[in-house]
Amino acid sequence: MSTLTIAAVQFDISWLDKQSNFDRLEQLFKDHFTDHAAADLLLLPETFSTGFCINRKDVQEPKDGSSALHWLKKIAKQYNCVVAGTVLVSQNDKKVNRFYWVFADGRVEHYDKRHLFRLGKEQDFVEQGQHRKIITIKGIKILPLVCYDLRFPVWSRNRQDYDLMVNVANWPAPRRHIWDTLLKARAMENQSFVVGVNRIGPDGNDMPHSGGTTVINFDGENILSATDHLQQIITTQLDFSKLDNFKDKFPAFLDADKFELVKVVSKS
């Protein structure tokens, strides 16, 4: 395996102001990166262009011609990296919370958020994603998750099909200790590197966010963390040969229970 350089953006998202978010992010990149090939993967928080506003029909983008998607393509090409973040995209009579992964050559992959936040009535406005996704960068296999997905370990169970788990979120400050705890738990139980990317600041509903953007080792130890309440980019290089060595010495995955995820269709 090779190494992968990760840049994670802890960002105070302007509510429903895409252009302001694009402009401020571009300034952050300009201030942080000394060259245009500073990372292999650049990660943005959930709904980075608008904030987590799910109940308005004007806060969604078409599948084609998305301004946020065009912007992601521009940044990926400019910095010669993969750029990833979620956007609310029209689908049927609702929308999906779509985690775009945009490559420097213009290729796009995506994962649609599976677990919808019932307390916030996300399921009333957003369609549930149906497919688990693995994305490969430089030979490294990555499991993308979005916010509330973090609470559901069966969906994220490592069947030796990924090396790195990434979760991008708008995880609120009152439940911050759960975010911190579950990120470490997912790393240890799955013997995987984990990157969590969260926003800061109050959203349009006055819900506060304290951050907690972090990179965690496969044994649950923090490698690097952002400062709470501070808008910043953290960058680190992950060495996946260390993960291989760890799993060789402690092959707990060989004793894992086998299972299969099935789609349940309710009867009308």
Coordinates of C-alpha atoms in Angstrom, one line a residue:
M1 CA 0.0 0.0 0.0
S2 CA 1.0 3.6 -0.4
T3 CA 0.6 6.8 1.6
L4 CA -2.3 9.2 1.3
T5 CA -2.2 12.9 2.2
I6 CA -5.5 14.1 3.7
A7 CA -6.6 17.7 4.1
A8 CA -9.7 18.2 6.3
V9 CA -11.5 21.6 6.3
Q10 CA -13.2 22.7 9.6
F11 CA -15.5 25.5 8.3
D12 CA -18.1 27.9 9.6
I13 CA -20.7 27.5 6.8
S14 CA -22.7 30.6 5.8
W15 CA -26.4 29.8 5.9
L16 CA -27.9 29.6 2.3
D17 CA -25.1 31.6 0.8
K18 CA -23.3 29.4 -1.7
Q19 CA -21.1 32.1 -3.3
S20 CA -19.9 33.3 0.1
N21 CA -19.0 29.8 1.1
F22 CA -17.2 29.2 -2.2
D23 CA -15.2 32.5 -1.9
R24 CA -14.3 31.9 1.8
L25 CA -13.2 28.3 1.1
E26 CA -11.0 29.4 -1.8
Q27 CA -9.3 32.0 0.4
L28 CA -8.7 29.2 3.1
F29 CA -7.1 27.0 0.4
K30 CA -5.0 29.9 -0.8
D31 CA -3.8 30.7 2.7
H32 CA -3.1 27.0 3.7
F33 CA -1.6 25.4 0.6
T34 CA 1.8 26.4 -0.5
D35 CA 1.5 24.7 -3.9
H36 CA -1.2 23.2 -6.1
A37 CA -0.6 19.6 -5.2
A38 CA -0.7 19.8 -1.4
A39 CA -3.0 16.9 -0.8
D40 CA -4.4 13.7 -2.4
L41 CA -7.8 14.2 -0.7
L42 CA -9.5 17.4 0.3
L43 CA -12.5 16.9 2.6
L44 CA -15.3 19.4 3.2
P45 CA -18.1 19.3 5.9
E46 CA -21.6 18.0 5.1
T47 CA -23.7 20.5 3.0
F48 CA -20.7 22.8 2.8
S49 CA -22.3 25.2 0.3
T50 CA -25.6 25.9 2.1
G51 CA -25.7 24.5 5.6
F52 CA -28.0 21.7 6.7
C53 CA -31.3 23.3 5.4
I54 CA -33.4 20.3 4.3
N55 CA -37.0 21.7 4.4
R56 CA -36.8 24.3 1.6
K57 CA -37.3 23.2 -2.0
D58 CA -35.0 26.0 -3.3
V59 CA -32.1 24.4 -1.3
Q60 CA -31.4 21.6 -3.7
E61 CA -29.5 21.3 -7.0
P62 CA -30.3 19.5 -10.2
K63 CA -28.4 16.3 -10.9
D64 CA -26.7 18.0 -13.9
G65 CA -25.6 21.5 -14.0
S66 CA -25.1 21.9 -10.2
S67 CA -23.2 25.0 -9.3
A68 CA -21.6 23.2 -6.3
L69 CA -20.5 20.3 -8.5
H70 CA -19.0 22.7 -11.0
W71 CA -17.1 24.4 -8.2
L72 CA -15.8 21.1 -6.8
K73 CA -14.5 20.2 -10.3
K74 CA -12.7 23.6 -10.5
I75 CA -11.1 23.1 -7.1
A76 CA -10.1 19.4 -7.9
K77 CA -8.4 20.5 -11.1
Q78 CA -6.8 23.5 -9.6
Y79 CA -5.2 21.6 -6.7
N80 CA -4.8 18.3 -8.6
C81 CA -6.6 16.3 -5.9
V82 CA -9.8 14.6 -5.1
V83 CA -12.3 17.0 -3.4
A84 CA -15.2 15.6 -1.5
G85 CA -18.3 17.1 0.2
T86 CA -22.1 16.7 0.3
V87 CA -24.7 18.7 -1.6
L88 CA -28.5 18.4 -1.5
V89 CA -29.5 17.2 -4.9
S90 CA -33.0 16.8 -6.4
Q91 CA -34.4 13.3 -6.7
N92 CA -38.0 12.3 -7.4
D93 CA -40.2 14.5 -5.2
K94 CA -37.5 14.9 -2.5
K95 CA -33.8 15.3 -2.6
V96 CA -30.7 13.2 -1.6
N97 CA -27.8 14.2 0.6
R98 CA -25.2 13.4 -2.0
F99 CA -21.5 13.0 -1.0
Y100 CA -19.7 13.9 -4.2
W101 CA -16.1 12.7 -4.8
V102 CA -14.6 14.7 -7.6
F103 CA -11.3 13.8 -9.2
A104 CA -8.8 16.1 -10.9
D105 CA -9.6 14.7 -14.3
G106 CA -13.3 15.6 -13.9
R107 CA -14.5 12.1 -12.9
V108 CA -17.2 12.1 -10.3
E109 CA -18.3 9.4 -7.9
H110 CA -20.9 9.7 -5.1
Y111 CA -22.5 8.1 -2.1
D112 CA -26.0 9.1 -0.9
K113 CA -26.5 9.4 2.8
R114 CA -28.1 6.2 4.2
H115 CA -29.3 7.1 7.7
L116 CA -31.6 10.1 7.9
F117 CA -31.7 12.1 11.1
R118 CA -35.2 11.3 12.4
L119 CA -35.0 13.9 15.2
G120 CA -34.6 16.6 12.6
K121 CA -37.3 15.1 10.2
E122 CA -34.7 14.6 7.5
Q123 CA -36.7 11.6 6.2
D124 CA -39.6 13.9 5.4
F125 CA -37.5 15.8 2.8
V126 CA -34.6 13.5 1.9
E127 CA -34.6 10.1 0.2
Q128 CA -32.6 7.4 1.9
G129 CA -29.5 6.2 0.1
Q130 CA -29.7 2.5 -1.0
H131 CA -26.1 1.6 -1.7
R132 CA -22.9 1.3 0.4
K133 CA -19.9 2.7 -1.6
I134 CA -16.2 2.1 -1.6
I135 CA -14.0 4.7 -3.4
T136 CA -10.4 4.1 -4.4
I137 CA -7.7 6.7 -4.4
K138 CA -4.1 5.7 -5.1
G139 CA -4.9 2.1 -4.3
I140 CA -6.4 3.1 -0.9
K141 CA -10.0 1.9 -0.4
I142 CA -12.2 4.4 1.4
L143 CA -15.7 4.1 2.9
P144 CA -17.6 7.4 2.8
L145 CA -20.2 8.1 5.5
V146 CA -22.3 11.2 6.2
C147 CA -23.0 12.5 9.8
Y148 CA -25.8 10.3 11.3
D149 CA -24.4 7.2 9.5
L150 CA -21.8 7.2 12.3
R151 CA -24.2 5.8 14.8
F152 CA -24.9 2.6 12.8
P153 CA -21.9 0.1 13.0
V154 CA -23.5 -2.6 10.8
W155 CA -23.5 -0.3 7.8
S156 CA -19.9 0.6 8.4
R157 CA -18.6 -2.8 9.3
N158 CA -15.3 -3.5 7.6
R159 CA -15.5 -6.6 5.6
Q160 CA -11.9 -6.1 4.6
D161 CA -13.1 -3.9 1.8
Y162 CA -11.7 -0.6 3.0
D163 CA -8.6 0.9 4.7
L164 CA -10.0 4.4 5.6
M165 CA -13.4 5.5 6.8
V166 CA -14.4 9.2 6.2
N167 CA -17.4 10.9 7.8
V168 CA -18.3 14.5 7.0
A169 CA -20.9 16.1 9.2
N170 CA -23.0 18.9 10.7
W171 CA -22.7 17.3 14.1
P172 CA -24.1 19.7 16.8
A173 CA -22.2 20.8 19.9
P174 CA -24.7 19.4 22.5
R175 CA -23.9 15.8 21.2
R176 CA -20.2 16.4 20.6
H177 CA -19.1 13.7 23.1
I178 CA -20.9 11.1 21.0
W179 CA -19.1 12.2 17.8
D180 CA -15.8 11.9 19.6
T181 CA -16.6 8.5 21.1
L182 CA -18.1 6.9 18.0
L183 CA -15.2 8.0 15.7
K184 CA -12.8 6.2 17.9
A185 CA -15.0 3.2 18.3
R186 CA -15.4 2.9 14.5
A187 CA -11.6 3.0 14.1
M188 CA -10.9 0.3 16.7
E189 CA -13.7 -2.1 15.8
N190 CA -12.9 -1.9 12.0
Q191 CA -9.1 -1.7 12.3
S192 CA -9.2 1.2 10.0
F193 CA -8.0 4.8 9.8
V194 CA -10.9 7.2 10.4
V195 CA -11.2 10.9 9.4
G196 CA -14.1 13.0 10.8
V197 CA -14.8 16.4 9.4
N198 CA -17.3 18.7 11.1
R199 CA -18.4 22.3 10.8
I200 CA -18.2 25.1 13.4
G201 CA -20.5 28.0 14.3
P202 CA -24.3 28.4 14.6
D203 CA -26.5 27.3 11.7
G204 CA -29.6 29.1 10.5
N205 CA -31.6 27.4 13.2
D206 CA -29.2 28.7 15.9
M207 CA -27.8 25.2 16.5
P208 CA -24.2 25.5 17.6
H209 CA -21.3 23.4 16.2
S210 CA -18.0 23.1 18.0
G211 CA -15.9 21.2 15.4
G212 CA -14.1 18.0 16.3
T213 CA -12.4 17.5 12.9
T214 CA -9.9 14.8 13.5
V215 CA -7.8 12.0 12.1
I216 CA -7.7 8.8 14.1
N217 CA -5.4 5.8 14.0
F218 CA -6.6 2.2 13.6
D219 CA -6.0 1.6 17.3
G220 CA -8.2 4.6 18.3
E221 CA -5.5 7.1 19.0
N222 CA -5.7 10.7 17.7
I223 CA -3.2 11.5 15.0
L224 CA -4.2 15.1 14.5
S225 CA -7.2 17.2 15.5
A226 CA -8.4 20.7 14.7
T227 CA -8.8 23.3 17.4
D228 CA -12.4 23.6 18.6
H229 CA -14.4 26.6 17.3
L230 CA -11.6 27.5 15.0
Q231 CA -11.9 27.6 11.2
Q232 CA -8.9 25.8 9.8
I233 CA -7.5 23.1 7.6
I234 CA -5.6 20.2 9.1
T235 CA -3.3 18.1 6.8
T236 CA -1.6 14.8 7.5
Q237 CA -0.1 11.9 5.6
L238 CA -1.4 8.4 6.4
D239 CA 1.0 5.5 6.0
F240 CA -1.1 2.4 5.2
S241 CA 1.9 0.0 5.6
K242 CA 1.5 0.7 9.3
L243 CA -2.1 -0.5 9.1
D244 CA -1.0 -3.7 7.3
N245 CA 1.6 -4.4 10.0
F246 CA -0.9 -3.8 12.8
K247 CA -3.4 -6.2 11.2
D248 CA -0.7 -8.9 10.7
K249 CA 0.2 -8.7 14.4
F250 CA -3.5 -8.5 15.6
P251 CA -5.8 -10.1 13.0
A252 CA -9.0 -9.7 14.9
F253 CA -10.8 -9.4 11.6
L254 CA -10.3 -13.1 11.1
D255 CA -12.8 -13.8 13.9
A256 CA -15.5 -11.4 12.7
D257 CA -19.0 -12.7 12.2
K258 CA -20.2 -13.0 8.6
F259 CA -23.4 -11.3 7.6
E260 CA -25.2 -9.8 4.6
L261 CA -27.0 -6.5 4.3
V262 CA -30.4 -7.0 2.7
K263 CA -33.0 -4.5 1.5
V264 CA -36.3 -4.8 3.3
V265 CA -39.4 -3.8 1.3
S266 CA -42.4 -2.9 3.4
K267 CA -45.8 -4.4 2.5
S268 CA -48.5 -2.0 1.6

